XYZ file of C-alpha atoms in Angstrom:
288
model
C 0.000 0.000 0.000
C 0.934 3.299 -1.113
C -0.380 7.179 -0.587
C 0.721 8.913 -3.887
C -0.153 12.486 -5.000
C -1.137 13.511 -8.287
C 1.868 15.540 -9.862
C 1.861 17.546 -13.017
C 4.640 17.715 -14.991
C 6.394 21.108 -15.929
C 4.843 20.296 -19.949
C 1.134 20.699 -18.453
C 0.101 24.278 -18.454
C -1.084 25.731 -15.152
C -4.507 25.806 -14.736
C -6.951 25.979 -11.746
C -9.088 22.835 -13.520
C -5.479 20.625 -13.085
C -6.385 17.817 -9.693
C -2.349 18.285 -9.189
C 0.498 19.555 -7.674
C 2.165 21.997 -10.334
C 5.979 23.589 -10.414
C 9.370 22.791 -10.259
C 9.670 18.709 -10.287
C 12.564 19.329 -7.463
C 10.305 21.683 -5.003
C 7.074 19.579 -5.387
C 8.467 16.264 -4.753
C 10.493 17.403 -1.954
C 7.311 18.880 -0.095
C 5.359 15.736 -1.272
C 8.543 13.436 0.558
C 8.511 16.102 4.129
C 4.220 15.655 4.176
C 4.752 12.290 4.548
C 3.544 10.841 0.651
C 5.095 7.500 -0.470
C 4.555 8.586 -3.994
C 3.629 10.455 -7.044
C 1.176 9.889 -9.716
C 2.347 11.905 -12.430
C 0.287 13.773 -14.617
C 1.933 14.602 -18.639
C 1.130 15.891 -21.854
C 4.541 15.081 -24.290
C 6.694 13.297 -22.582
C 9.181 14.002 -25.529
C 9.773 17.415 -23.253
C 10.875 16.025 -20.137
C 14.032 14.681 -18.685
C 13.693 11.504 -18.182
C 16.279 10.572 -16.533
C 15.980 13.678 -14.036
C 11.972 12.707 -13.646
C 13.279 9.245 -12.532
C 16.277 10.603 -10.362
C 14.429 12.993 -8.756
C 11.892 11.042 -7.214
C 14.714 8.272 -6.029
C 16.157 11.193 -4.338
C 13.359 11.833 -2.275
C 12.055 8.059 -1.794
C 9.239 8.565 -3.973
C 7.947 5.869 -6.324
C 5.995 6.308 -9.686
C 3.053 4.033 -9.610
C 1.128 5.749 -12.456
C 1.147 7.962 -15.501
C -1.530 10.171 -16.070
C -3.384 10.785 -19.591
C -6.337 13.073 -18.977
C -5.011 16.378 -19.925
C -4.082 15.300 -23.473
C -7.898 15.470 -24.029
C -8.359 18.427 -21.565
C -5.741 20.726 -23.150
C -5.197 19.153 -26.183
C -8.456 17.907 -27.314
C -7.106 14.619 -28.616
C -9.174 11.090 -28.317
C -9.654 7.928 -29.501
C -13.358 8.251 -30.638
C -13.079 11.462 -32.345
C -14.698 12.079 -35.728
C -11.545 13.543 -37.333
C -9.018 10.567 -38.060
C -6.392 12.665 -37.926
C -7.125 13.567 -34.178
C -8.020 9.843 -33.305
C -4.123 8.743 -34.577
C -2.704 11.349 -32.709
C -3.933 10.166 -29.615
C -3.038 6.849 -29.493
C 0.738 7.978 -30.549
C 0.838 10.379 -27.954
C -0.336 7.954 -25.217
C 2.594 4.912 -26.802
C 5.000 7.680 -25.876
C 3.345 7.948 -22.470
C 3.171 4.104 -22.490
C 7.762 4.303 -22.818
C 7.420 7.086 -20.575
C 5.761 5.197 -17.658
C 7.710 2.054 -18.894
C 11.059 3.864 -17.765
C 9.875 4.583 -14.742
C 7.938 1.143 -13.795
C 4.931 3.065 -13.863
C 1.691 2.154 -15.449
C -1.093 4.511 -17.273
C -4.155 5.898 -16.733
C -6.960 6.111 -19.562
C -9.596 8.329 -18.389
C -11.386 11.194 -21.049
C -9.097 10.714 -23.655
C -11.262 7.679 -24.764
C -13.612 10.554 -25.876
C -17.564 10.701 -26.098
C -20.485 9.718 -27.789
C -21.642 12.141 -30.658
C -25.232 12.688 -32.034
C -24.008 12.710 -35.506
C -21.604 9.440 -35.684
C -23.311 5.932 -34.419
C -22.379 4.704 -31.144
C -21.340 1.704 -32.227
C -18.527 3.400 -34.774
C -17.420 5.067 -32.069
C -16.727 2.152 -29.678
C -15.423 0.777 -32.339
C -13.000 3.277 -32.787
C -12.231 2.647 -28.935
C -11.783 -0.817 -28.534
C -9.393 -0.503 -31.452
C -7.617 2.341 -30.268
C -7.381 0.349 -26.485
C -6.151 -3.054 -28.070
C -2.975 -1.107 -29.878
C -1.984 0.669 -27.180
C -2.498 -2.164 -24.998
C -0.386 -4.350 -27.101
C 2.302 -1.278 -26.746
C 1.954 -1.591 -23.028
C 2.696 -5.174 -23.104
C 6.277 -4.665 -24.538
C 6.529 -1.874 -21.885
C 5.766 -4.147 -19.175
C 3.192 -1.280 -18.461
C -0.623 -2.118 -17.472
C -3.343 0.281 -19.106
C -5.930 0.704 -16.366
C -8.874 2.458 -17.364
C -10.799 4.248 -15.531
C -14.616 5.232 -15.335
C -15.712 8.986 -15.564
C -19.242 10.569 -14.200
C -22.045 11.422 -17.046
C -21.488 14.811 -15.989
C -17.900 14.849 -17.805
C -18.242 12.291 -20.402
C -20.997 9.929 -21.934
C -18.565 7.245 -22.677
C -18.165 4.346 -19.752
C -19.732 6.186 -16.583
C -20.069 2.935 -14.539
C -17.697 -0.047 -13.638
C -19.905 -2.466 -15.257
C -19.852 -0.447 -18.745
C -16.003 -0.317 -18.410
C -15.477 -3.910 -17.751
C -18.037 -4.648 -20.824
C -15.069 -2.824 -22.670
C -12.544 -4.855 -21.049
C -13.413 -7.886 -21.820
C -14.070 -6.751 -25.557
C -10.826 -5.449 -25.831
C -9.081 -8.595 -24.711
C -5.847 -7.959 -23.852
C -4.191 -9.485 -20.736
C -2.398 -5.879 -20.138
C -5.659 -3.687 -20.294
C -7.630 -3.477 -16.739
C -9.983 -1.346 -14.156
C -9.052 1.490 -11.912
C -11.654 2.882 -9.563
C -11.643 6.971 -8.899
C -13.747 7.250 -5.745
C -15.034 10.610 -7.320
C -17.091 8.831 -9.766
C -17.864 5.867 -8.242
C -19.911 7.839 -5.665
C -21.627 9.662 -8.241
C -22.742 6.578 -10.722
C -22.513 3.581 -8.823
C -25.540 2.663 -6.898
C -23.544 1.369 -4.271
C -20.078 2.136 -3.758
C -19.567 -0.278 -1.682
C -20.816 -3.398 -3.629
C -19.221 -1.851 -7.024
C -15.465 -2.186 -5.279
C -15.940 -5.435 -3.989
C -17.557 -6.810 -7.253
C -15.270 -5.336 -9.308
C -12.032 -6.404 -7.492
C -10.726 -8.777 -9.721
C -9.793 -6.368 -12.483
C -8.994 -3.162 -10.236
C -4.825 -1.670 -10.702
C -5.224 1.669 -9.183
C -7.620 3.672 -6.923
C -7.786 7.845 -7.021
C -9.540 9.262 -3.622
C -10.786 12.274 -4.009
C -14.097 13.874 -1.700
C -17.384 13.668 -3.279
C -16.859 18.096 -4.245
C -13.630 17.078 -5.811
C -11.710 18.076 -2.442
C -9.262 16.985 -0.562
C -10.388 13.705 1.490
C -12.019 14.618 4.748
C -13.301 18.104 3.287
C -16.673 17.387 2.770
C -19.042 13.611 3.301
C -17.373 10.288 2.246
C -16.701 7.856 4.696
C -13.174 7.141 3.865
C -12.522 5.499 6.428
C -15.424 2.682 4.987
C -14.123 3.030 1.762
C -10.690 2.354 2.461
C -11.558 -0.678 4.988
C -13.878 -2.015 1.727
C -10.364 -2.248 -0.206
C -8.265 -3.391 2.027
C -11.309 -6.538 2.094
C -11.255 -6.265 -1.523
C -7.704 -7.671 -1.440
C -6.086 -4.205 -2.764
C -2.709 -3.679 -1.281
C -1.524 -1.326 -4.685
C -1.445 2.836 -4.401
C -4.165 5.555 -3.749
C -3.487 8.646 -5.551
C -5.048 11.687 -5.081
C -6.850 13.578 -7.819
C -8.393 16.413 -6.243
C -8.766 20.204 -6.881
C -5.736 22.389 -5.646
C -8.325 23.958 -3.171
C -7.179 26.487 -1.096
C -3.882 26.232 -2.522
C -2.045 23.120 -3.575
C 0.167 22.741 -0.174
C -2.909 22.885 2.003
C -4.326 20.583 -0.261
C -1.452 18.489 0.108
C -1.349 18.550 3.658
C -4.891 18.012 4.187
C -5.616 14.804 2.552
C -2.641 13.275 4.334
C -3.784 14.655 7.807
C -7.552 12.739 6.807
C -5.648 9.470 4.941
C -2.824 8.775 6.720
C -3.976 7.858 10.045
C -7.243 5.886 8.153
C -4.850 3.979 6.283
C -2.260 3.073 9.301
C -5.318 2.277 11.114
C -6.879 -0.136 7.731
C -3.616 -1.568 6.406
C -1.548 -1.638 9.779
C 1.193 0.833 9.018
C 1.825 4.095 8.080
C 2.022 5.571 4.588
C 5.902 6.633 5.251
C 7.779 7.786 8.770
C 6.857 11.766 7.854
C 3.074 10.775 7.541
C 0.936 12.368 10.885
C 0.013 9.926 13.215
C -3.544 10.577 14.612
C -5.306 7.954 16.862
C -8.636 6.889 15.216
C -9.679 4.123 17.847
């Protein structure tokens, strides 16, 4: 078990909508290490910009590991995805996340697929578009593969996308896609918002979950607002997930608040679920 927090890196323009830590690679992992984090998830748009080497370095340095690679803001900033109408814009895509997928390779990470999958249009049939998708999912799965890289997709709220809202449309697309390297990951976000029960959905689920996010049901930092985390976590750890939990949550006051207040609300939950602390800098609160 892991506590990660989501990181963007220095390619990703700054941007109040962006559920990460932004700036210098050097200063945020540092702060991320002294809070207490065992990890970052790192966020990316070209990974042909970055250092690798000094990505990979860095994070060593400060005892951080790299459990996944972020894709979202190549469709929020760049508008690319794999059911677009434009051909063009659908090939662009899936090269830009292969070069995520040797990205996340180097750093024994694995990759996120969240809104770049795209949406449903009015004008093209739904069934072109998936289509399109499952396509799209089996190349850059069979990418991953060679990687040693898992593809874990992951289900997004009506309310952002029409494509895959619950965990039993995403697996439908799992097991059409096939491919022993393409799974689940569970955002806690949108499972409270389109799973009946969030509870039930985890545990039936399990078997193809590679990643959780935790984020408050307003987008917040946990223990801002109403989830039971401590439930949620607990319903996990019965799951059988021992793997990270990333943040992905709104910068909200500022992005070292933010920080600091999901691990004061986590840390102790998950030293109190999993029977040891996220790292020796994490706070220690007494829950029992």
């Amino acid at each position: 078990m892991k506590l990660c927090y989501q990181v963007a890196t220095p390619d990703v323009a700054v941007a109040p909508s962006v559920t990460a830590f932004q700036g210098d690679l050097e200063h945020t992992f540092s702060r991320l290490a002294a809070i207490g984090y065992d990890g970052a998830e790192l966020m990316t748009l070209n990974p042909a910009e970055l250092d690798w080497n000094r990505v990979k370095h860095t994070a060593e340095r400060y005892g951080l590991a790299i459990p996944l690679v972020c894709t979202g803001e190549i469709f929020g900033q760049l508008g690319l995805s794999f059911s677009h109408r434009d051909e063009s814009i659908r090939r662009a895509a899936v090269d830009r996340v292969k070069e995520i997928i040797a990205f996340a390779g180097f750093l024994g990470a694995n990759v996120n697929i969240g809104r770049v999958r795209g949406q449903y249009s009015d004008d093209i049939p739904k069934e072109q578009s998936y289509r399109w998708a499952v396509a799209a999912l089996r190349e850059i799965s069979t990418s991953a593969e060679k990687e040693n890289v898992k593809i874990a997709l992951e289900t997004v709220t009506l309310m952002q996308t029409n494509f895959i809202n619950t965990l039993e449309e995403a697996v439908q697309l799992i097991q059409d896609v096939n491919h022993p390297s393409f799974g689940l990951m569970m955002d806690v976000f949108h499972l409270n918002l389109e799973e009946k029960n969030i509870y039930d959905a985890i545990w039936t689920y399990r078997k193809y979950n590679l990643h959780v996010h935790l984020a408050d049901n307003n987008r917040r930092y946990p223990g801002h607002c109403g989830l039971d985390f401590l439930k949620i976590i607990q319903c996990f750890r019965n799951a059988g997930y021992d793997g990270a939990f990333s943040t992905e949550i709104f910068q909200i006051p500022d992005q070292e608040r933010a920080a600091q207040g999901a691990m004061t609300h986590l840390g102790p939950i998950l030293k109190k679920v999993y029977g040891r602390p996220c790292s020796p800098a994490a706070l220690e609160v007494d829950l029992s």
